[in-house]
Tab-separated table of C-alpha atoms and ligand atoms in Angstrom:
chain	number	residue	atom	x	y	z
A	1	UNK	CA	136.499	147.738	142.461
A	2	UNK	CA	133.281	148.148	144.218
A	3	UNK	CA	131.119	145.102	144.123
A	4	UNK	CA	127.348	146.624	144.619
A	5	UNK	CA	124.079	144.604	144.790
A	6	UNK	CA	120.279	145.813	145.493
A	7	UNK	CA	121.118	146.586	148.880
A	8	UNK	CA	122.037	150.072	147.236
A	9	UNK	CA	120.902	152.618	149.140
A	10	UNK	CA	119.515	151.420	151.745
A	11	UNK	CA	120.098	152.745	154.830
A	12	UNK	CA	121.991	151.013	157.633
A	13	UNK	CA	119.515	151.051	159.777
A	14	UNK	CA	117.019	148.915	157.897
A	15	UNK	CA	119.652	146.077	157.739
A	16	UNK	CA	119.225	142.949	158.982
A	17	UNK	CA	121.314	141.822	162.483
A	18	UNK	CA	123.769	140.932	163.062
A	19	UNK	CA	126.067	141.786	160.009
A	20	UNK	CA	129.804	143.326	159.906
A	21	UNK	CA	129.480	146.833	158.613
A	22	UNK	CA	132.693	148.958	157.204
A	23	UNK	CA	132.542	152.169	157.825
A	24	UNK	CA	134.020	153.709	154.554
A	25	UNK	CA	135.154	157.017	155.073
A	26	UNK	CA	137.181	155.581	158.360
A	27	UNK	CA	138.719	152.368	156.469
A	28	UNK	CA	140.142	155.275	153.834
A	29	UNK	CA	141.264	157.563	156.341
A	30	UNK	CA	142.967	154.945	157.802
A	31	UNK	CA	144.803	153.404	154.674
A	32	UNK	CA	145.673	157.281	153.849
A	33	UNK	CA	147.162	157.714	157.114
A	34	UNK	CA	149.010	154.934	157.306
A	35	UNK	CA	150.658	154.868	154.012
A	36	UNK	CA	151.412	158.507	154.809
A	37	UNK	CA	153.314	157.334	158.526
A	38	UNK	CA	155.166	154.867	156.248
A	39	UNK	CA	156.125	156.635	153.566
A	40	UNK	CA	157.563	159.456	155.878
A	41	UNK	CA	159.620	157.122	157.726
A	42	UNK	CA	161.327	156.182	154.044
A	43	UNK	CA	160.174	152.725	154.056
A	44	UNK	CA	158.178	150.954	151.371
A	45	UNK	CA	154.640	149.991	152.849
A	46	UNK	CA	153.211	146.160	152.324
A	47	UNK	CA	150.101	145.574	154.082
A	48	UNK	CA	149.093	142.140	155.471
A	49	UNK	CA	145.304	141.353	153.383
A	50	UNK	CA	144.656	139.151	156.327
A	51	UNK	CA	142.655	141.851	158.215
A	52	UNK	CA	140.562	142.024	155.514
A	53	UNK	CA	140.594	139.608	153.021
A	54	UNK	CA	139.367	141.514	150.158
A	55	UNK	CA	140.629	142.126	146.744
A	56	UNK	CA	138.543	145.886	146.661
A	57	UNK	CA	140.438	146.586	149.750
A	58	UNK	CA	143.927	145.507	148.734
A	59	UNK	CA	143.310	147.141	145.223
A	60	UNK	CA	143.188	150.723	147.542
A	61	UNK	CA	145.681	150.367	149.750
A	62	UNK	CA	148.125	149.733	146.688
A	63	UNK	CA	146.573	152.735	144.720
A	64	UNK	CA	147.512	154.831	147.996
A	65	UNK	CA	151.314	154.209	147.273
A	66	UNK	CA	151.618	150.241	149.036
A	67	UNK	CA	154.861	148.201	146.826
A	68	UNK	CA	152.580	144.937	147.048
A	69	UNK	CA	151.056	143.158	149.260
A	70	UNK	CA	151.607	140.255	152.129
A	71	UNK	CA	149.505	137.683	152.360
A	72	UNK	CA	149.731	134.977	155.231
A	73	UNK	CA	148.707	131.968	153.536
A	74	UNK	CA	148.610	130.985	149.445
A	75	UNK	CA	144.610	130.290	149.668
A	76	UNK	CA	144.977	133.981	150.392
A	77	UNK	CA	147.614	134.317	147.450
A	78	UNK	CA	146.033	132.724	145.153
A	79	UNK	CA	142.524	134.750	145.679
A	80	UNK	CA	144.429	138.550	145.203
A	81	UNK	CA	146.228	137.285	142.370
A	82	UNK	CA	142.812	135.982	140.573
A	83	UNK	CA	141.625	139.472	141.280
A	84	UNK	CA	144.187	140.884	139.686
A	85	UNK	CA	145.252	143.512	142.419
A	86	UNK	CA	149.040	143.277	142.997
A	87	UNK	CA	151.838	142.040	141.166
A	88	UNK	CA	154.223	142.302	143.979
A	89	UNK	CA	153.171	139.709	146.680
A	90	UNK	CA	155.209	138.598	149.763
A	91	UNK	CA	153.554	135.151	151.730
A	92	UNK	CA	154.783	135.155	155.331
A	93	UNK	CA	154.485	131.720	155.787
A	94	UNK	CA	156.673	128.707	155.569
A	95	UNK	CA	155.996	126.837	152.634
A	96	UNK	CA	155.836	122.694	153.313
A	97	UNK	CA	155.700	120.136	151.250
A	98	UNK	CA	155.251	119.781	147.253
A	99	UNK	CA	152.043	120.609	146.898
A	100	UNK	CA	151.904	123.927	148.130
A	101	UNK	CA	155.484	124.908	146.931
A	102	UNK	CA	154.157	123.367	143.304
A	103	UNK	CA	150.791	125.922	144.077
A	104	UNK	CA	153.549	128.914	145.073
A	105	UNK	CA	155.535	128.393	142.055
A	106	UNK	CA	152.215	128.387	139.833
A	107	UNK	CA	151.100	131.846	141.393
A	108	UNK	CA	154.890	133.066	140.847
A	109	UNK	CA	154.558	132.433	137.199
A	110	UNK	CA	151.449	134.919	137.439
A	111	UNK	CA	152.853	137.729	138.944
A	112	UNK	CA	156.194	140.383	138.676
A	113	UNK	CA	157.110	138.975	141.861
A	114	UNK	CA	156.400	136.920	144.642
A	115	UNK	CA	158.404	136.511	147.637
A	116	UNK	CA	158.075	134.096	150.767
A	117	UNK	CA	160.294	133.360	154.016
A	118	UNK	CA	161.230	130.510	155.473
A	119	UNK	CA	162.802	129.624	158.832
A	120	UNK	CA	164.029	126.554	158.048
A	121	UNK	CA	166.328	123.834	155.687
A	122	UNK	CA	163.449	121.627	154.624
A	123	UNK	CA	161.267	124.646	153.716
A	124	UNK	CA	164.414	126.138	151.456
A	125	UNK	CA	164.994	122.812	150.002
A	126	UNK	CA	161.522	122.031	149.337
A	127	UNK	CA	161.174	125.774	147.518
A	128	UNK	CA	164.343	125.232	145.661
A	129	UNK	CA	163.225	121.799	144.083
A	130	UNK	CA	159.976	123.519	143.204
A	131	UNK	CA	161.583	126.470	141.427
A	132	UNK	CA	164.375	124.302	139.673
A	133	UNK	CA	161.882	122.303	137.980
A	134	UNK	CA	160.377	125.646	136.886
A	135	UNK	CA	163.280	127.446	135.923
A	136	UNK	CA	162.073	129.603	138.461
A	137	UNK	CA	164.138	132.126	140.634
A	138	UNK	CA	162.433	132.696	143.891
A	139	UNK	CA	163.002	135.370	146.384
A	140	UNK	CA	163.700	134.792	150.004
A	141	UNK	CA	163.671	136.273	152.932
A	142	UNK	CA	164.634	134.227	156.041
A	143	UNK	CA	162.044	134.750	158.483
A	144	UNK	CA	163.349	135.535	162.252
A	145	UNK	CA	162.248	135.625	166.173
A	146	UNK	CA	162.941	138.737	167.913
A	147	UNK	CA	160.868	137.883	170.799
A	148	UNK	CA	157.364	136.690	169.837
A	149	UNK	CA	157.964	133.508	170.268
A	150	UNK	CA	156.554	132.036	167.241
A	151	UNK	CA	158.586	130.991	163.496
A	152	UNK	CA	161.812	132.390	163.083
A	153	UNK	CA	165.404	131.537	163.703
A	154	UNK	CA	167.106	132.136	166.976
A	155	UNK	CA	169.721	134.355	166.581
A	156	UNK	CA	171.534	136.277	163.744
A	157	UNK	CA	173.880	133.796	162.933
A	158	UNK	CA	171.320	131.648	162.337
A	159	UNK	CA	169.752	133.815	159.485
A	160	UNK	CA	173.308	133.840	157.930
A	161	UNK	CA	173.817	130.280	157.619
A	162	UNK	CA	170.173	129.764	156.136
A	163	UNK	CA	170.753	133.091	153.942
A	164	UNK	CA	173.666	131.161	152.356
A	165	UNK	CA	172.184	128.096	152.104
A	166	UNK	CA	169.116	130.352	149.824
A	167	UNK	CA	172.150	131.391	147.844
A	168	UNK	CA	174.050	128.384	147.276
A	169	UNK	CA	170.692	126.317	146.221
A	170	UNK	CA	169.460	126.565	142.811
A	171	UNK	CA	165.919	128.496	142.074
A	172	UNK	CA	166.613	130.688	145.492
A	173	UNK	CA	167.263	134.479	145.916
A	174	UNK	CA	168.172	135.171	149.336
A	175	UNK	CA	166.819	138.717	149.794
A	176	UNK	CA	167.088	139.843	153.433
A	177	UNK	CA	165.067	139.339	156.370
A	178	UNK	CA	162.051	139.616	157.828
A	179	UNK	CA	160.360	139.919	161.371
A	180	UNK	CA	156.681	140.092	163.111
A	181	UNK	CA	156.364	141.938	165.360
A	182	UNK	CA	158.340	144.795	165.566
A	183	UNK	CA	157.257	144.982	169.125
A	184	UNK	CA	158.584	142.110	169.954
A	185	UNK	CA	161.902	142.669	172.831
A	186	UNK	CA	164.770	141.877	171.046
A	187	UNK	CA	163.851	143.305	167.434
A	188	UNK	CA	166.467	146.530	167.634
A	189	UNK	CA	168.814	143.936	169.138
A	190	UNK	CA	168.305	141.697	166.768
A	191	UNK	CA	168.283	143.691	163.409
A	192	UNK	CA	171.373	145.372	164.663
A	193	UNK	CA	173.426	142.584	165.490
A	194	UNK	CA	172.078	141.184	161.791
A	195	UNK	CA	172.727	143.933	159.791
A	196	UNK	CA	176.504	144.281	161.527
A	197	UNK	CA	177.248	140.702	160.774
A	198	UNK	CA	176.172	140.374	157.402
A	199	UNK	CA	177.693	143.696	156.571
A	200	UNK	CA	181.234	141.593	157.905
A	201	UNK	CA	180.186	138.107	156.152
A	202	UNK	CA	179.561	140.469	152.456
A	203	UNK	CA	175.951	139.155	152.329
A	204	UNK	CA	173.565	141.810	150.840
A	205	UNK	CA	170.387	142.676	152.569
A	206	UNK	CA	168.033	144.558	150.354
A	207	UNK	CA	165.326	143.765	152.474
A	208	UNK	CA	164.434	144.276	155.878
A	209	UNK	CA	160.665	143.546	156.760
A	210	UNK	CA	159.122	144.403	159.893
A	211	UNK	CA	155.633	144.211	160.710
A	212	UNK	CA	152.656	145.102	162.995
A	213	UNK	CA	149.951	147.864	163.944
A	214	UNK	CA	151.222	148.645	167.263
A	215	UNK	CA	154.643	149.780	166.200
A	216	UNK	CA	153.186	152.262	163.685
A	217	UNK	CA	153.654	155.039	165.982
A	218	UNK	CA	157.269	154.326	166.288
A	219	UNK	CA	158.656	152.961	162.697
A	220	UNK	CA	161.873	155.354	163.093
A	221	UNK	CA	162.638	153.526	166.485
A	222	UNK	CA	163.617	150.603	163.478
A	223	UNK	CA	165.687	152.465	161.035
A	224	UNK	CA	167.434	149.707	159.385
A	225	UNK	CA	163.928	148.472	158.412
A	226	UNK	CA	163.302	148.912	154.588
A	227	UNK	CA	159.436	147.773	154.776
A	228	UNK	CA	156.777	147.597	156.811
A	229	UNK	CA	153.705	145.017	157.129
A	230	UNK	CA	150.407	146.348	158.702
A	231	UNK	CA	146.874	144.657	158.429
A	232	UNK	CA	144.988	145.653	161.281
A	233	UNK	CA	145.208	149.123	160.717
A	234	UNK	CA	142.493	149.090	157.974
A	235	UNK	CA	139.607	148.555	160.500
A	236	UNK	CA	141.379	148.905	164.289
A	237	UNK	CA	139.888	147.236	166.983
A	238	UNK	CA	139.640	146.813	170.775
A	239	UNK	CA	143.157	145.688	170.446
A	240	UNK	CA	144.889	148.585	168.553
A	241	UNK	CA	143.150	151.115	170.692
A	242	UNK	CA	143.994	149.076	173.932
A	243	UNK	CA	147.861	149.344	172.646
A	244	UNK	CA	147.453	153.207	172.093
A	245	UNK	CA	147.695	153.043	168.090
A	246	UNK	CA	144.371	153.971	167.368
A	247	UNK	CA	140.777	156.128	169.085
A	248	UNK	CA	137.184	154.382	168.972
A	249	UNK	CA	136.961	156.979	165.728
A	250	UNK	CA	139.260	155.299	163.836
A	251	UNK	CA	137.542	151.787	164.154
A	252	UNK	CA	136.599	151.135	161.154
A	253	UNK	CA	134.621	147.398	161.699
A	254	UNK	CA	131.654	147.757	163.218
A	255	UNK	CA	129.639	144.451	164.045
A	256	UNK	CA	125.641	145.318	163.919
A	257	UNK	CA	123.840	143.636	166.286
A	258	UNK	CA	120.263	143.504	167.711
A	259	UNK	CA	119.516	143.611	171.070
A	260	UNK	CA	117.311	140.183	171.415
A	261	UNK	CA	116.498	140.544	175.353
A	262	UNK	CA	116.466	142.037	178.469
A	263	UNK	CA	116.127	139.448	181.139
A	264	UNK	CA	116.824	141.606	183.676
A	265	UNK	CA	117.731	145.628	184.556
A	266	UNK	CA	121.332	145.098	184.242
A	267	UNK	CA	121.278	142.023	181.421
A	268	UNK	CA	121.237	142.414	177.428
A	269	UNK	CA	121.245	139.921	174.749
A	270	UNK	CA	122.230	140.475	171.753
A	271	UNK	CA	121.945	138.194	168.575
A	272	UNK	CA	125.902	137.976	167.491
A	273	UNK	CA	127.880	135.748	169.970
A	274	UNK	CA	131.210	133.841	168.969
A	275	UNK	CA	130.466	133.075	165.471
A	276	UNK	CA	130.444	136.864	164.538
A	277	UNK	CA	132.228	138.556	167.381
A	278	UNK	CA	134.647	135.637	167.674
A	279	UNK	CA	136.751	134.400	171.705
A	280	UNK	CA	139.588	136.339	170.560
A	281	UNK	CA	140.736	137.873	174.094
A	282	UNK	CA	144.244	138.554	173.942
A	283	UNK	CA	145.145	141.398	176.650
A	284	UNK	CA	141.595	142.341	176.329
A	285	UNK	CA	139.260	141.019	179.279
A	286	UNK	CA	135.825	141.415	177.619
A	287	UNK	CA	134.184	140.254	174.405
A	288	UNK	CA	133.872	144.023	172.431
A	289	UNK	CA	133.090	147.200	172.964
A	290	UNK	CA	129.721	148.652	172.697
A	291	UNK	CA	129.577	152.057	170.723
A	292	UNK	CA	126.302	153.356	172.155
A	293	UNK	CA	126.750	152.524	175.363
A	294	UNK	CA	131.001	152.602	176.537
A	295	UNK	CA	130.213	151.744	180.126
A	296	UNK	CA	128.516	148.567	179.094
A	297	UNK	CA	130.857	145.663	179.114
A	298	UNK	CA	130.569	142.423	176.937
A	299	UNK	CA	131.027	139.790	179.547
A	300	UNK	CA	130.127	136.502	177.795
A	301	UNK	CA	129.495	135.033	174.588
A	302	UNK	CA	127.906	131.805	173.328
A	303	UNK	CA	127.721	130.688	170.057
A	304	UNK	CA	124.614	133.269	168.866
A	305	UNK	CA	124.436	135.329	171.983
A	306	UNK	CA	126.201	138.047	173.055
A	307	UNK	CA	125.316	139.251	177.079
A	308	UNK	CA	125.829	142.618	178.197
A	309	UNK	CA	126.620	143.635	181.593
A	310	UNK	CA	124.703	147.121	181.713
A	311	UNK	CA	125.096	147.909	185.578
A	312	UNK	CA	127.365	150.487	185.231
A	313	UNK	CA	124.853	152.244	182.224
A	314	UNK	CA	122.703	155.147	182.773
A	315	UNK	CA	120.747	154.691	179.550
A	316	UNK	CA	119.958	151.425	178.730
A	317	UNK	CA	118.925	149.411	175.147
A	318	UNK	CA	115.251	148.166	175.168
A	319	UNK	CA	114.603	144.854	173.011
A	320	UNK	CA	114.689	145.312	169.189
A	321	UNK	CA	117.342	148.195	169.670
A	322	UNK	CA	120.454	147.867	167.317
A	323	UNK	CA	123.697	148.365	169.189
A	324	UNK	CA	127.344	148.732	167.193
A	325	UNK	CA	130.159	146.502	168.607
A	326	UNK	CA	133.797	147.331	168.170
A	327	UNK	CA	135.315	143.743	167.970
A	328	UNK	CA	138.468	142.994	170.155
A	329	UNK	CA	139.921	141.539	167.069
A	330	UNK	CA	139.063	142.386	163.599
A	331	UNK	CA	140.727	140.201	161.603
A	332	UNK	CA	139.406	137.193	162.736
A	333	UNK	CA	135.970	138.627	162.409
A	334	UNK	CA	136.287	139.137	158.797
A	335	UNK	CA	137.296	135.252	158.248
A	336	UNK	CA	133.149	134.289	160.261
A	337	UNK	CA	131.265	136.330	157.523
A	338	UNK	CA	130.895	135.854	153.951
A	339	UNK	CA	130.734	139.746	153.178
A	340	UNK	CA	130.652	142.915	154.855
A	341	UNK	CA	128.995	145.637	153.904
A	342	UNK	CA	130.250	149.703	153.494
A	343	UNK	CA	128.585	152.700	155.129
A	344	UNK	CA	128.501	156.271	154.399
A	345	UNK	CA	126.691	158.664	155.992
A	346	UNK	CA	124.236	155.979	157.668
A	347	UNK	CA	123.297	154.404	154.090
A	348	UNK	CA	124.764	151.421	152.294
A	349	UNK	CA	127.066	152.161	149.907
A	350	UNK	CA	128.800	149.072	148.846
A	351	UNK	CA	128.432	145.289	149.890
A	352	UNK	CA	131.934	143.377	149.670
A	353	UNK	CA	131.955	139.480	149.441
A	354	UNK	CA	135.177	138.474	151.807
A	355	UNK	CA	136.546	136.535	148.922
A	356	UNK	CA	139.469	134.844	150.912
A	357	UNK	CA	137.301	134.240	153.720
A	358	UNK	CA	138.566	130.717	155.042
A	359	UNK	CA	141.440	130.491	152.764
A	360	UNK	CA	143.687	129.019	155.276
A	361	UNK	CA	145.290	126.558	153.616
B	1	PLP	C1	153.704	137.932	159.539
B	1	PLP	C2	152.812	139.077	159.841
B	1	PLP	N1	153.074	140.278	159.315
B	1	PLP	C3	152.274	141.343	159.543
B	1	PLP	C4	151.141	141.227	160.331
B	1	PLP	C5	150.263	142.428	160.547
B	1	PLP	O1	150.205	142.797	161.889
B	1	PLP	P1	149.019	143.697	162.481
B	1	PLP	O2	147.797	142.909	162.275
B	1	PLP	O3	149.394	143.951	163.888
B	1	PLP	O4	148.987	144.941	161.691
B	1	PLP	C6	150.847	139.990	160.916
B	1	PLP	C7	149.678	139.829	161.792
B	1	PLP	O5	149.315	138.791	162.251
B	1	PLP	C8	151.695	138.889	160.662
B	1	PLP	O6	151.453	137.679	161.193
């Protein structure tokens, strides 16, 4: 699945700045590790390909035990399927309108199986008028809010009614439920209540989907969950070792960068500002962190430059030095670059084309 060109073997140091580098041997510790966390907790892993947004990567993480896949949007679908890398896809996004439920039921017809949620009436009756002039079946899960404040219905009883509207519509499965994060307050709460009162209304729930990096630690805390969806475990980032879940070591994502000047002592400039390293802030108050240098501290971006606070630095970059920066959040990184390109042991090993890179709709 590797896609090479004649940047073979050469090493990282003689690449160009800035580029986003992979560091392999981390991203396959990491998709090891985490399949292993999952699989011990006895639910089915489904990562989220919108860390990454690579067929080569997807293709591993299922060959290290993953059911399928989750992708966020059907741009993103439609890409893994023309690769060929899963036939078990779940798209975590309500569907609107005919023409995308008319491009869902197209990639259906290419695959085992492909699943989506939905939060709401018009997005079931919109899928089930797709798949009835299909003959299609398609499974649902009904997508629900457990805190994060985003999609999702409200309460439990609110998933019932829309799980029996799934059922009594032609073309729909209703298949269980599904949730992002796990983190989020009221998830045990939630699936408890959920699993209680469909157990009393006689509604089967196969499927219970939870999601997120920062819960990894603490699956078991969610034992009625049957899968899980992680996607920024591949690479890690500021983020996931902010919330605990991962070390600098196991940041895979490394964004090259050249340090351009030195205006004064305590000032560098670097050549990647927010259209590699990306605004994304978060809980996170600076713009990265720098490998060779942890006291320095990332303090403002513009769109090409990246400046360095270095006052608190012994050492210190001179101009024309290549620094490493951990970005705060990894997955939007991948969607600025049009490929990335894997490391091992300081030399170029692979370069991967980020083939759903701005697939958002
Ligand atoms: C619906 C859904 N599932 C799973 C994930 C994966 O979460 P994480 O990136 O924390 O691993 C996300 C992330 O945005 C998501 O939106």
């Amino acid at each position: 699945m590797h896609e090479t060109t004649d940047r073979k073997r050469i090493a990282a140091a003689d690449l160009d700045t800035p580029v986003v580098t992979v560091l392999l041997d981390r991203l396959e510790r990491n998709i090891a590790r985490v399949q292993d966390i999952v699989a011990r907790t006895g639910k089915r892993n489904r990562p989220h390909v919108k860390t990454h947004k690579i067929p080569a990567i997807g293709a591993m993480q299922v060959a290290a035990g993953a059911v399928g896949l989750t992708c966020q949007k059907l741009g993103e679908a439609e890409v893994f399927i023309d690769a060929g890398v899963a036939d078990d896809l779940l798209v975590t996004f309500n569907i609107v309108g005919s023409a995308k439920a008319g491009r869902l039921m197209d990639l259906s017809e290419r695959i085992g199986r492909l699943a989506v949620v939905a939060d709401n009436e018009t997005v079931l009756h919109g899928l089930s008028e797709a798949a009835r002039g299909r003959g299609r079946i398609v499974p649902v899960l009904v997508e629900c809010d457990s805190g994060f404040g985003r999609n999702g219905v409200q309460t439990p009883r609110a998933a019932l009614d829309l799980a029996r509207l799934a059922d009594r519509l032609p073309g729909l499965a209703f298949e269980g439920l599904m949730v992002f994060p796990n983190t989020a307050p009221r998830t045990l709460e939630f699936f408890s209540e959920a699993v209680s009162l469909f157990r009393a209304s006689g509604v089967p729930l196969p499927t219970l989907s939870g999601g997120g990096t920062p819960s990894l630690n603490a699956l078991s805390d969610y034992p009625m969950m049957t899968e899980h969806r992680a996607g920024t475990y591949v690479y890690n980032d500021v983020m996931m070792v902010h919330s605990g879940v991962a070390g600098w070591n196991d940041c895979a994502m490394h964004v090259r960068t050249t340090v351009v000047s030195r205006p004064t002592a305590d000032r560098a400039v670097i050549d990647a500002g927010s259209k590699v390293l990306t605004r994304e802030q978060y809980y996170v108050r600076d713009f990265g962190h720098v490998v060779e240098y942890p006291d320095a501290t990332v303090v403002n971006l513009s769109e090409e430059h990246g400046v360095i606070d270095l006052s608190a630095c012994r050492d210190r970059p001179r101009v024309g030095d290549v620094v490493n920066i951990v970005p705060n959040h990894c997955c939007v990184v991948s969607n600025m670059v049009d490929e990335v390109v894997g490391l091992r042991d300081g030399m170029v090993e692979l370069v991967w084309p980020v083939a759903a890179r701005g697939k958002v709709r």
